[in-house]
Each structure stands twice: as structure tokens, then as C-alpha cells.
Short mmCIF file of C-alpha atoms (C1' of nucleotides) in Angstrom, two decimals:
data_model
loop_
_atom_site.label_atom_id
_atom_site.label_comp_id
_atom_site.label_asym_id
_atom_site.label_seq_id
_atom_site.Cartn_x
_atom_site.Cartn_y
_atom_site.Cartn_z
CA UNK A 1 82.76 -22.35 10.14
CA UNK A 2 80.11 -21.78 12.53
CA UNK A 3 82.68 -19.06 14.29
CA UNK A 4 83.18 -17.68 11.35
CA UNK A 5 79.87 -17.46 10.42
CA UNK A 6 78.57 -16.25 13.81
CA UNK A 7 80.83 -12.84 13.53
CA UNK A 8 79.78 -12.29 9.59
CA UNK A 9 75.84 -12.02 11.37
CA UNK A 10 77.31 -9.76 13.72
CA UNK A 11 79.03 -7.37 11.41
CA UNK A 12 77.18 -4.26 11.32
CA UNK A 13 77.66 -3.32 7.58
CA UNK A 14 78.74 -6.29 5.29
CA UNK A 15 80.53 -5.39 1.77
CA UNK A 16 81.17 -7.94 -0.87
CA UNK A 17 84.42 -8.65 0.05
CA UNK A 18 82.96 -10.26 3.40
CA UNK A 19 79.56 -11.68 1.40
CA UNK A 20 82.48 -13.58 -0.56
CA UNK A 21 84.97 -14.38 1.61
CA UNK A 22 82.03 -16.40 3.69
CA UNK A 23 80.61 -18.05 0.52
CA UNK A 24 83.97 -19.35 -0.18
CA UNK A 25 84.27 -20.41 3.49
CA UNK A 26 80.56 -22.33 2.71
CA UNK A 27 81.85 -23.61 -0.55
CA UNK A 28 85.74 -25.29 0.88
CA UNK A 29 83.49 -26.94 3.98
CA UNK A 30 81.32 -28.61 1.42
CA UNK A 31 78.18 -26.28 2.70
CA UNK A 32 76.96 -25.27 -1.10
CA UNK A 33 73.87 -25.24 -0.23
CA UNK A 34 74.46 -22.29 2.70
CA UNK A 35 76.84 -20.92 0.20
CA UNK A 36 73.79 -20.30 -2.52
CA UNK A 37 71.76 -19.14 0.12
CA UNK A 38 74.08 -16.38 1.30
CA UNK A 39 74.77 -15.62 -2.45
CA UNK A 40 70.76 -15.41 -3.05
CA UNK A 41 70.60 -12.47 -0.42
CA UNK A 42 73.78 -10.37 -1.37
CA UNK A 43 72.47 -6.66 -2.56
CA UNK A 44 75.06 -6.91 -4.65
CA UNK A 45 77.43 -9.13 -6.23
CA UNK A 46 80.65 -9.22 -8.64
CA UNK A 47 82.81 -11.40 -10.49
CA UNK A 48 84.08 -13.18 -7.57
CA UNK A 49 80.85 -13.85 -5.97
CA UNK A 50 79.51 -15.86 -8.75
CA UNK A 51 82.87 -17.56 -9.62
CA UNK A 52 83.02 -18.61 -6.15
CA UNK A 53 79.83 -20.26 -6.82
CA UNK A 54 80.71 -21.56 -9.91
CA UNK A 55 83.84 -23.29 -8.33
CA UNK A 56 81.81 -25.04 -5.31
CA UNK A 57 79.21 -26.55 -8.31
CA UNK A 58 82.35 -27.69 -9.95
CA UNK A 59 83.80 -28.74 -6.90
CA UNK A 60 80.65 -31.34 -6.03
CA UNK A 61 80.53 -32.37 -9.64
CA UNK A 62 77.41 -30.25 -10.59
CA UNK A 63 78.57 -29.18 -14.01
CA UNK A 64 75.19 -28.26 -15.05
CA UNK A 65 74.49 -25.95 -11.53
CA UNK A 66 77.99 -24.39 -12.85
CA UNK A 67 77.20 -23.76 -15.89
CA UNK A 68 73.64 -22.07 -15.61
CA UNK A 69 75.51 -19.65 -13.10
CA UNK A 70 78.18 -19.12 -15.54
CA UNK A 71 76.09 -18.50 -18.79
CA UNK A 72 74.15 -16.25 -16.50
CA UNK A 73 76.73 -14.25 -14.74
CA UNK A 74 76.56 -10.37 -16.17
CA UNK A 75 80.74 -10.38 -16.81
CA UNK A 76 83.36 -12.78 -17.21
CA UNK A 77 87.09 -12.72 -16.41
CA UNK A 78 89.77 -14.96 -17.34
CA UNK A 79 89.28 -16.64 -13.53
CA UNK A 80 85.56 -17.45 -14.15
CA UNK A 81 86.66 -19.09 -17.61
CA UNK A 82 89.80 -20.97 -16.14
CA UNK A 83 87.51 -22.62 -13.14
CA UNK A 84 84.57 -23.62 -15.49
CA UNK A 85 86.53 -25.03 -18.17
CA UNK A 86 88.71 -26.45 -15.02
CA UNK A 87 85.80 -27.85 -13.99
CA UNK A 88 84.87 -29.60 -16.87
CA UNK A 89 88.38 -31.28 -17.32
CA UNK A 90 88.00 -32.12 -13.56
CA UNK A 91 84.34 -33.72 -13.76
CA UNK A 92 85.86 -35.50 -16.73
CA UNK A 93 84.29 -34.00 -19.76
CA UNK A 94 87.56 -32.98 -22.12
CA UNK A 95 84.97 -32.46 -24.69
CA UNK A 96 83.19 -30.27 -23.55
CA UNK A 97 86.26 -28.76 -21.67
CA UNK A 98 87.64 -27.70 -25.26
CA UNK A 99 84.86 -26.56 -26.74
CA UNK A 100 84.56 -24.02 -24.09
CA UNK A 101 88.72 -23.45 -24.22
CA UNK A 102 87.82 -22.60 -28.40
CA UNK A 103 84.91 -20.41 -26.93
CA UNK A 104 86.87 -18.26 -24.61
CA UNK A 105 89.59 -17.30 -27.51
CA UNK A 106 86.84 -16.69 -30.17
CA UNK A 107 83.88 -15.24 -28.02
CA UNK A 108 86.11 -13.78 -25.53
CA UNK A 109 88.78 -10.92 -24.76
CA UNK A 110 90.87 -13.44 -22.70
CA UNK A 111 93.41 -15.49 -23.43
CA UNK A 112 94.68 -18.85 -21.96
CA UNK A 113 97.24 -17.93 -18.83
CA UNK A 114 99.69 -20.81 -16.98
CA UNK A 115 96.01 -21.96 -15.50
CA UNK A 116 94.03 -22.76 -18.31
CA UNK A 117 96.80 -24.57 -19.93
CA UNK A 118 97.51 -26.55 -16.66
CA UNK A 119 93.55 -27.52 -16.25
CA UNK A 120 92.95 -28.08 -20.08
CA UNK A 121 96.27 -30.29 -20.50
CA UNK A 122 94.80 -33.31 -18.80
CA UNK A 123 91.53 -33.18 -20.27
CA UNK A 124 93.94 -33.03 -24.58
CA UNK A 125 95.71 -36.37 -22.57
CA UNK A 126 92.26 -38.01 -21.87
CA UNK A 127 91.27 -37.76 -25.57
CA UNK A 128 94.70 -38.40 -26.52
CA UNK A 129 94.05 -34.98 -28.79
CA UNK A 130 97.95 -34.64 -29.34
CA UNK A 131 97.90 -32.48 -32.59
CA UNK A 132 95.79 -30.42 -30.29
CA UNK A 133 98.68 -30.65 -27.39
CA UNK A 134 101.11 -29.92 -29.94
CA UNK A 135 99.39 -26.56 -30.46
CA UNK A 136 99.30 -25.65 -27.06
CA UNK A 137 102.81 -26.63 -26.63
CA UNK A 138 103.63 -24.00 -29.76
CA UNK A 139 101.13 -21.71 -27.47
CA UNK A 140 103.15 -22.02 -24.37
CA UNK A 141 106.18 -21.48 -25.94
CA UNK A 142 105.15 -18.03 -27.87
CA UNK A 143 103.61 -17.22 -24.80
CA UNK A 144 106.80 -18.13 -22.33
CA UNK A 145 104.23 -19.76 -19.65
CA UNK A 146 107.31 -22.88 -20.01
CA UNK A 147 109.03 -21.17 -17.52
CA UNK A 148 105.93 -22.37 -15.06
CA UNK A 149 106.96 -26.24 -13.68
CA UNK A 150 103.37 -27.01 -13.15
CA UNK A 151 102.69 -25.91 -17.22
CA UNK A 152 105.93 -28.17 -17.91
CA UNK A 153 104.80 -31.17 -15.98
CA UNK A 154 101.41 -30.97 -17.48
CA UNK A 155 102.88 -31.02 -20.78
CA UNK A 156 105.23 -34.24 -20.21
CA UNK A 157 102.10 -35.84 -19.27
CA UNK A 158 100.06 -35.22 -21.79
CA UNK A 159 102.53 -36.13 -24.07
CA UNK A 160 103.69 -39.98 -22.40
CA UNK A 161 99.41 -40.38 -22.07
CA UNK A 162 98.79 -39.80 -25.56
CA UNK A 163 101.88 -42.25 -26.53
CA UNK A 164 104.22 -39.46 -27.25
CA UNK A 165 107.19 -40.85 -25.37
CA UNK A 166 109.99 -39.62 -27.27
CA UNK A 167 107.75 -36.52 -27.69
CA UNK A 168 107.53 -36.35 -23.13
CA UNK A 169 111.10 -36.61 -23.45
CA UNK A 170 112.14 -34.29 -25.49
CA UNK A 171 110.21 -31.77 -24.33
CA UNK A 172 111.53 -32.59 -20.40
CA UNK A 173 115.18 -32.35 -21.86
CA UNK A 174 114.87 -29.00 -22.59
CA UNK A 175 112.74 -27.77 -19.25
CA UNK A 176 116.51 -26.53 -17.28
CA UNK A 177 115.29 -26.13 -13.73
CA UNK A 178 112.95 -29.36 -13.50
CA UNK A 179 111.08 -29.81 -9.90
CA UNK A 180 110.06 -33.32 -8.57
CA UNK A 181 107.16 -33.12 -10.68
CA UNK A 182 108.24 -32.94 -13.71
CA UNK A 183 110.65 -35.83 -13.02
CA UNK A 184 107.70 -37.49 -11.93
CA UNK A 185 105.59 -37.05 -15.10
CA UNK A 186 108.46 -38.48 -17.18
CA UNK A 187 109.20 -41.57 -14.93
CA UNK A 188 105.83 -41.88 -15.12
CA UNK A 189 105.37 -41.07 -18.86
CA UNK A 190 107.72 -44.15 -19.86
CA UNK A 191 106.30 -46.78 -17.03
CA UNK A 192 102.75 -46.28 -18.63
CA UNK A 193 104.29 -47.03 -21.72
CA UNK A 194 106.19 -49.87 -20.49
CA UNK A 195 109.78 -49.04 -20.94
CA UNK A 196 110.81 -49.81 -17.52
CA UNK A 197 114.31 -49.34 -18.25
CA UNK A 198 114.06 -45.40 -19.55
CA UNK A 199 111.64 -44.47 -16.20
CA UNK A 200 114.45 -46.05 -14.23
CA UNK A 201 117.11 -44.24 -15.89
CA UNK A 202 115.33 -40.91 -15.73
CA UNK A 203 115.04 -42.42 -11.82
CA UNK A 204 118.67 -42.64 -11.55
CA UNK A 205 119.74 -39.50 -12.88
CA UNK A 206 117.20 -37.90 -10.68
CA UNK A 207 118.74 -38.92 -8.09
CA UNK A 208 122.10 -38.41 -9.37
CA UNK A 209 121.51 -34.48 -9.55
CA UNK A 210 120.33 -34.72 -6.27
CA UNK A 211 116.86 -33.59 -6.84
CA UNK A 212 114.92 -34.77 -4.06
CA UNK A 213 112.41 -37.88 -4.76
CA UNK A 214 108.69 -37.94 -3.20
CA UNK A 215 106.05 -40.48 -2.93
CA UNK A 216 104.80 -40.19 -6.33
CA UNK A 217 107.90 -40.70 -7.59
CA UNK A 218 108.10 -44.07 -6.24
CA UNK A 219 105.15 -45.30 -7.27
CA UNK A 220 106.17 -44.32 -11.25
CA UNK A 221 109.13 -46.15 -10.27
CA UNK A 222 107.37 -49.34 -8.94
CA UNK A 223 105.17 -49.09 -11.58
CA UNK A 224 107.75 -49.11 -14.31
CA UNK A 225 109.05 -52.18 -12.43
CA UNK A 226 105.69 -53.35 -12.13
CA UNK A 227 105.99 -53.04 -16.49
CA UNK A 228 108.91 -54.64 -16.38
CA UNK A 229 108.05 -57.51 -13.93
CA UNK A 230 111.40 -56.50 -12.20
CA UNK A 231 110.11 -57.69 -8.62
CA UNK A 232 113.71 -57.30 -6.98
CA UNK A 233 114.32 -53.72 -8.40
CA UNK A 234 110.99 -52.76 -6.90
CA UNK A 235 111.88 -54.32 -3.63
CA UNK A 236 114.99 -52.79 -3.09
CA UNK A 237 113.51 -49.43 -3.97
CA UNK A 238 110.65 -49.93 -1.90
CA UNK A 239 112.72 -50.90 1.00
CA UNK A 240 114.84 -47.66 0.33
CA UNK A 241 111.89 -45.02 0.67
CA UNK A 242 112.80 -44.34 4.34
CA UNK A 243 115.98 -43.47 3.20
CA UNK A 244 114.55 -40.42 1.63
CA UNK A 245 112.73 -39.74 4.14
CA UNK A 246 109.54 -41.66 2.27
CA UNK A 247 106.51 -43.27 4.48
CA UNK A 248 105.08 -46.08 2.36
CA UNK A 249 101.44 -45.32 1.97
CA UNK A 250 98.94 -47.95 1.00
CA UNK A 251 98.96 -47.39 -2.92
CA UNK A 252 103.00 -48.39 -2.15
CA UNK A 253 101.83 -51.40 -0.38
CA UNK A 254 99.06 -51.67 -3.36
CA UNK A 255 102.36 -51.45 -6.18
CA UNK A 256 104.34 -54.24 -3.99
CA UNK A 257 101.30 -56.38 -3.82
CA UNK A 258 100.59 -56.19 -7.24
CA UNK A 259 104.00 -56.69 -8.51
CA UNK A 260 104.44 -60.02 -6.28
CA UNK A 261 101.40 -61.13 -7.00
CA UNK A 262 101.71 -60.37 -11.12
CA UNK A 263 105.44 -62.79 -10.56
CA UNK A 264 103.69 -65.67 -9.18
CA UNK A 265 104.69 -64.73 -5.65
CA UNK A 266 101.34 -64.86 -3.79
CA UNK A 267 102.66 -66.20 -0.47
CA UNK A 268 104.51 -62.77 0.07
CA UNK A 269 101.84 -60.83 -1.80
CA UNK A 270 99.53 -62.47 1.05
CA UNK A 271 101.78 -61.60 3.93
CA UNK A 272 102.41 -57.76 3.02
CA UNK A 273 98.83 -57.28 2.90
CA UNK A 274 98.59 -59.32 6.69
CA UNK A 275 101.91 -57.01 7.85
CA UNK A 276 101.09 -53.99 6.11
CA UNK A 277 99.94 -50.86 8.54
CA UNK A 278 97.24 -50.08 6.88
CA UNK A 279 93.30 -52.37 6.45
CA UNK A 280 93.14 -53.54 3.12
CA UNK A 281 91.24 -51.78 0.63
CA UNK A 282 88.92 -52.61 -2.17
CA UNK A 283 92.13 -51.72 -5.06
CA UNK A 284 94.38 -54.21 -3.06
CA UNK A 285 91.92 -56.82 -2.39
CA UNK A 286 91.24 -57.11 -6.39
CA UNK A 287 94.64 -57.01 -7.34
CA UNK A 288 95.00 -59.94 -5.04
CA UNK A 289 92.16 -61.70 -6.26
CA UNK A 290 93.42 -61.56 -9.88
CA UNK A 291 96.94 -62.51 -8.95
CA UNK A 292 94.93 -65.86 -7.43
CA UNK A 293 93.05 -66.79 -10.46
CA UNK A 294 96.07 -65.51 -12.70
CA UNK A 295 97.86 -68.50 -11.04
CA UNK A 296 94.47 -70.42 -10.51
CA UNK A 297 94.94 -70.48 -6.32
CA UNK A 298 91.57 -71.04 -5.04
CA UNK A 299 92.55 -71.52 -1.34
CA UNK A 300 94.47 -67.47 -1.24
CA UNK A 301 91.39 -66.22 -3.02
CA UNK A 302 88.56 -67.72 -0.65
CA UNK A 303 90.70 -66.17 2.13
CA UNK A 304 89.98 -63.14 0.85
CA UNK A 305 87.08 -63.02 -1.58
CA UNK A 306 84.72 -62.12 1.38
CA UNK A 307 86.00 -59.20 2.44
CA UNK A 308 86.68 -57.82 -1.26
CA UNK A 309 82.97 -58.55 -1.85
CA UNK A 310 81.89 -56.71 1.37
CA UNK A 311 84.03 -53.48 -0.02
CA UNK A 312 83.42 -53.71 -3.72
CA UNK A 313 79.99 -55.42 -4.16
CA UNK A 314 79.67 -53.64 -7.49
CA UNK A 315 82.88 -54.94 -8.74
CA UNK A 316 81.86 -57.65 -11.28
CA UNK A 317 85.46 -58.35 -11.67
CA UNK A 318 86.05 -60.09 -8.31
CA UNK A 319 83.11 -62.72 -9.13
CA UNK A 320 84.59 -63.26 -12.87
CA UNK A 321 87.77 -64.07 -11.07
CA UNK A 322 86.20 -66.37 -8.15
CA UNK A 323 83.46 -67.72 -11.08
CA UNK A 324 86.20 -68.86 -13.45
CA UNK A 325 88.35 -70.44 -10.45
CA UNK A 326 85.80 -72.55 -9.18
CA UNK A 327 84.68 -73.63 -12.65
CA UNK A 328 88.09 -74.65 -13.35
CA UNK A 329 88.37 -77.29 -10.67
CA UNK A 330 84.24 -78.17 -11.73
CA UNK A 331 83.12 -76.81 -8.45
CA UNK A 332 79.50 -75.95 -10.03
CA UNK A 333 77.82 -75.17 -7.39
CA UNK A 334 79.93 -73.22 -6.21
CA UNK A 335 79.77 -71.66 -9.55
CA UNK A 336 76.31 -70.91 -9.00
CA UNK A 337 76.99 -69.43 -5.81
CA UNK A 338 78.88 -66.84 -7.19
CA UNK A 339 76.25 -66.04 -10.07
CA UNK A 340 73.78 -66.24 -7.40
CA UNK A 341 75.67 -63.63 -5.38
CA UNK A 342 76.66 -61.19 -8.65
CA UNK A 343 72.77 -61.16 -9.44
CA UNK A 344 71.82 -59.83 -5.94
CA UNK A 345 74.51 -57.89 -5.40
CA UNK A 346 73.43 -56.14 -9.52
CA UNK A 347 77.15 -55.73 -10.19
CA UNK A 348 78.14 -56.11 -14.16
CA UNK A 349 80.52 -54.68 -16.14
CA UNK A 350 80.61 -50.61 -17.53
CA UNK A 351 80.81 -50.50 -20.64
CA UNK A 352 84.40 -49.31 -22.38
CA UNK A 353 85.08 -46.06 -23.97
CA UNK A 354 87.80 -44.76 -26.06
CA UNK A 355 88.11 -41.74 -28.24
CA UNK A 356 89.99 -40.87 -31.83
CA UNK A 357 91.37 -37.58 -32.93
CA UNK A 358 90.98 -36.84 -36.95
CA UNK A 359 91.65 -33.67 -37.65
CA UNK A 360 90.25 -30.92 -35.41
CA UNK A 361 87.33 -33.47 -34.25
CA UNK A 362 87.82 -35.65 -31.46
CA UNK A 363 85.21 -38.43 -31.53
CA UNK A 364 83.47 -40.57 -28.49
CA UNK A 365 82.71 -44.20 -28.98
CA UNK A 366 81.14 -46.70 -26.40
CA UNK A 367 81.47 -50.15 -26.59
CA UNK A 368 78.73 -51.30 -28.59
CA UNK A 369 77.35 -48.16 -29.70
CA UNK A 370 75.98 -49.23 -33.06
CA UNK A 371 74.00 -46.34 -33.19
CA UNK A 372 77.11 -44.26 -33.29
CA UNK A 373 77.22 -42.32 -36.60
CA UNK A 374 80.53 -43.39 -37.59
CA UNK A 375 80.50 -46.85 -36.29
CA UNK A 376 80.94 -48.19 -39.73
CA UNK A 377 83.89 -45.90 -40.26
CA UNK A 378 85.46 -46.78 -36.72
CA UNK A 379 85.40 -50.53 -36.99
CA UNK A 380 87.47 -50.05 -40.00
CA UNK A 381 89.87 -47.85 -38.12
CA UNK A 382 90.36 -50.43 -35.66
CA UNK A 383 91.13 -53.01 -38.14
CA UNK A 384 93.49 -50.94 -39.65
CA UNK A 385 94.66 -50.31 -36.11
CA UNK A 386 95.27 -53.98 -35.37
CA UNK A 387 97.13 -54.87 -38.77
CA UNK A 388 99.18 -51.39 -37.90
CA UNK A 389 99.89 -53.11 -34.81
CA UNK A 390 100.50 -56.51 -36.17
CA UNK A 391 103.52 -54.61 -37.98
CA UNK A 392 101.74 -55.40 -41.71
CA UNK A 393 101.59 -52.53 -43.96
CA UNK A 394 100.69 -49.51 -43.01
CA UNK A 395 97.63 -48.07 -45.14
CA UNK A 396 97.07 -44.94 -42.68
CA UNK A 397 100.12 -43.66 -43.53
CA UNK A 398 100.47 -43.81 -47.08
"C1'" DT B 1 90.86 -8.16 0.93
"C1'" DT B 2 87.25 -12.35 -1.37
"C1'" DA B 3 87.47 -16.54 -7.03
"C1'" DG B 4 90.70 -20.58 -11.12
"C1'" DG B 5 95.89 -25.01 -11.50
"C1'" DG B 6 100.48 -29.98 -12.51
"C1'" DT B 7 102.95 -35.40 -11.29
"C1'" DT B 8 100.02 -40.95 -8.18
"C1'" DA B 9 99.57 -48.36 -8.86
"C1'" DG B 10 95.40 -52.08 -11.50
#
DNA sequence: TTAGGGTTAG
């Protein structure tokens, strides 16, 4: 970067092309900052100067920097649209995400390409907006961006995360020249959903048509096992990524620990994590710990509660877990301890949030919110939710 | 000769 940047002072007459191929340089080396700078003396700048911009605010999650260069920027193109409303989906704000996907198509000469879809698909899943998906699946037909894999995996996922299973399946039984990915999304799709024995079939007949599996795909497949507490299955297939030519990483060694751990097994939970390759991280620790108060072992958990607390001192669910353990066998002041250590350490819980999709209007709630406008109206949804669930009548649908 | 994108455990 400094190379790079060292010839662009030497150049004896810069054009825009160069102002903007080292502002991009700026923005992928996480240099914004230099990057605005550069941008602040240009003489003059186009489309691709300020979406270059745009993308590094994204980028380091300033969705508000972004957005004051985007409302400000003299001309859009489809590319400046696609990476702010990217952004948004990216930074995690679907709401906002759609509102500006609506924008574009009313205020706007463009029209959604294979891009848009593929950044604004995970933001409909995150809202679980799937009248919404269904549109865009209508969309993507009309506008043949299904031959695309990446717009086809997208939409398998959005489906299986809003619940559409059969939906994700249907959909991936008619995609005819389906890359690892999209295989992926639908093993996936039905292990988040807990049908363990679909993701493995979909597995199987992967690997029947020879299509080749990668590391993604085995952790949807140790997942689904994971769903299915099938501890051998995800053993075997665990053992038989180097066959494929696989390195386990340490979210593999994360799946395996969780799934012994999850059966009871926490003597050979405790040993991968001592043989693994890799140091034990904050995910694996906690999965541990819960595994150990799951099946109420204090002597695995103290082994490890130290260093968990040492990674994750904000996460209040390690000192729930060690806090209800101790209590258990009346160690109080030991009980304490932990209290003690939670207080200093000001880690407590974040507070859920969920969404609901009535008609066009997707609605936020927080846990709690009873200052929520329709928090009245949502408490009743969830009790019709629950009685829905509890297989009693079903009043939303009639 | 420059800008935007999919699948990943709890």
C-alpha cells in the first residue's frame, strides 16, 4: 500500500481512474480514513469514486457515513444502490435494507440485477419476510437471474430460514446444474429445521452425483446430526473429511464438541478440545461449559471455566451455567463468587428480538418493549402462536 | 481501467 501509494504521488498527471483505483486500495487495507482524504482532494469525481467510498463506510459498519455520501452523491447507478442496500443487509438492518430495495424501483430507473437479489435475500430471511421472498422468487424467475447459483443458493436459504422447508426444496429440485452451494443451503436448510434425516439424504445424493463436498458442507451435515443427536453418524463423517480432501477447522472441532457434549459424552468432548490443533476459543469453551451443567459436572467445568471467562468476560451465560452448578451441590459461596465476578466483569444478558411479517409490514419487537405500539396486539399473536403450536385449533387460519 | 454479491456449528 505504501508502494502503491508512493508511485500514485509520483504520477505526473492523475485521472480518476488512478484517484479511484488508490481509494479502493485505501478502502480493502482498512485505511478509510486516507481513503476520504484522497477523495476530499480529487478535482473531480464520478460514480465510482463515491461508491468506492460508500462501500469502505459499509465495509467498517458506518451505515450512517454511507449513507450521507450516498444521499449526497450527484448520480446514482444500479452499483451505488446494490452496495448501500448491500450494506445495510450486511450491517444487519433488513429493514432498512428493504425500504431502500422499494426506493430504488419506485424513485429510481434501475432495477434489481443477480446482486441486489443476492444481498437483499438474507436480509427477507432475517425478518423471515417470506411473502416478500416469494415475490422476489416470482421476480427472479420473470427476470431469468435463476440461472445465477449464487441467486439460487440465496433463495434455498431464505426459504429453510424463514421455515419454508418444503418451500427450499422445491425450489432446489428444480435448480438443474446445482454447485456445492446450493447443496449446502439445502443440507443446511433442513438441519436448522431439525430434520436430520432429509439434510443427510440431500448429503448422500450429493455425493452420489459426485458433486464435490466442501467444509461448509460438513458442518450442515454435523449439524443436522447435531439435530438429530446422531453422535456416530457425525463421527464417521467427521473422520471421513480427509477423504475429500477436507481439513477440519475449529468450527468442525466446535460441531464434534458440541455434539458429544449435547449426548452426555463429556470425557471425549474434553479430550478433542485437549487433542484438537487448534487453542480453544470462546464458542467452544461455552458449548463445553453448557454440556457440564447440562449433565451437572462441576469438576469438567472448573477445568475450564477460567479460561472461558478470560475470553468471554461479557458472556453472562458462562456464570449462569457455573452459578446454577455450584448452587446445586449448595456451594454458596461459591455462588457468590460467581455473582461477585459477573458484577465486575458488567456482563448480563442482551435482550431478545424477533420480528413478524403481516402483510407488506414487517414489525420489530424487543423483549420487553412495552412501549412498543403493538405490544398489546403481539402478545396475543404469541398466544395464538403457542396454542398453534400446541396443535389446538387454529384461529389464524380460519 | 477504477465501484456492488450466495452456502458456515451454539
Amino acid at each position: 500500500m505504501l508502494m502503491s501509494k508512493a508511485l500514485f504521488d509520483q504520477m505526473p498527471e492523475k485521472d480518476v481512474v488512478a484517484f479511484n483505483a488508490m481509494i479502493d486500495g485505501f478502502v480493502k487495507s482498512e485505511n478509510i480514513g486516507s481513503g476520504r482524504e484522497l477523495f476530499d482532494e480529487m478535482p473531480e469525481r464520478n460514480i465510482v469514486s463515491w461508491t468506492t467510498l460508500i462501500d469502505g463506510y459499509c465495509k467498517i459498519g458506518d451505515l450512517a457515513g454511507a449513507r450521507t455520501l450516498f444521499d449526497a452523491m450527484p448520480a446514482k447507478n444500479l452499483v451505488s444502490w446494490n452496495a448501500i442496500i448491500g450494506g445495510y443487509c450486511q450491517n444487519k438492518q433488513p429493514n432498512e435494507a428493504l425500504k431502500l430495495f422499494r426506493e430504488m424501483q419506485s424513485n429510481s430507473s434501475f432495477q434489481p440485477d443477480d446482486v441486489t437479489i443476492v444481498s437483499v435475500l438474507p436480509a427477507i430471511a432475517d425478518l423471515g419476510a417470506v411473502a416478500f421472498g416469494g415475490w422476489v422468487q416470482k421476480y427472479v424467475r420473470r427476470k431469468k437471474l435463476d440461472r445465477a447459483s449464487n441467486v439460487c443458493t440465496a433463495l434455498i436459504d431464505m426459504f429453510a430460514k424463514c421455515g419454508e422447508v418444503e418451500k427450499a426444496k422445491q425450489f432446489f429440485d428444480s435448480v438443474p446444474d446445482r454447485e456445492t452451494s446450493c447443496w449446502n443451503a439445502m443440507i443446511n436448510g433442513f438441519a436448522v429445521n431439525g430434520h436430520a434425516k432429509e439434510a443427510l439424504e440431500v448429503f448422500m445424493e450429493m455425493l452420489q452425483e459426485g458433486v464435490k463436498p466442501n467444509e461448509v458442507t460438513i458442518i450442515g451435515v454435523l449439524s443436522a446430526c447435531n439435530h438429530g443427536g446422531l453422535v456416530e453418524e457425525a463421527q464417521k463423517w467427521f473422520k471421513a473429511m480427509g477423504d475429500y480432501g477436507i481439513s477440519p477447522r475449529i468450527d468442525h472441532y466446535g460441531c464434534m464438541v458440541d455434539i458429544l457434549g449435547r449426548a452426555g459424552r463429556l470425557e471425549e468432548a474434553e479430550e478433542l478440545i485437549r487433542s484438537m490443533p487448534y487453542e480453544a476459543n470462546g464458542i467452544i469453551l461455552s458449548s463445553f461449559l453448557f454440556a457440564c451443567g447440562r449433565h451437572g459436572d462441576v469438576e469438567k467445568a472448573e477445568r475450564v471455566v477460567k479460561k472461558a471467562f478470560e475470553i468471554e468476560p461479557w458472556n453472562d451465560g458462562n456464570y449462569v451455567i457455573m452459578r446454577n452448578l455450584y448452587a446445586k451441590e449448595r456451594r454458596w459461596r461459591n455462588v457468590e463468587e460467581i455473582e461477585g465476578l459477573m458484577r465486575r466483569n458488567k456482563a448480563r444478558k442482551e435482550v431478545g428480538c424477533s420480528s413478524i411479517e403481516i402483510g407488506s409490514d414487517v414489525w420489530e419487537f424487543v423483549a420487553g418493549d412495552r412501549g412498543h405500539p403493538h405490544w398489546k396486539l403481539m402478545n396475543w399473536v404469541m398466544e395464538q402462536l403457542q396454542l398453534h403450536m400446541k396443535g389446538d385449533d387454529d384461529p389464524l387460519l380460519a
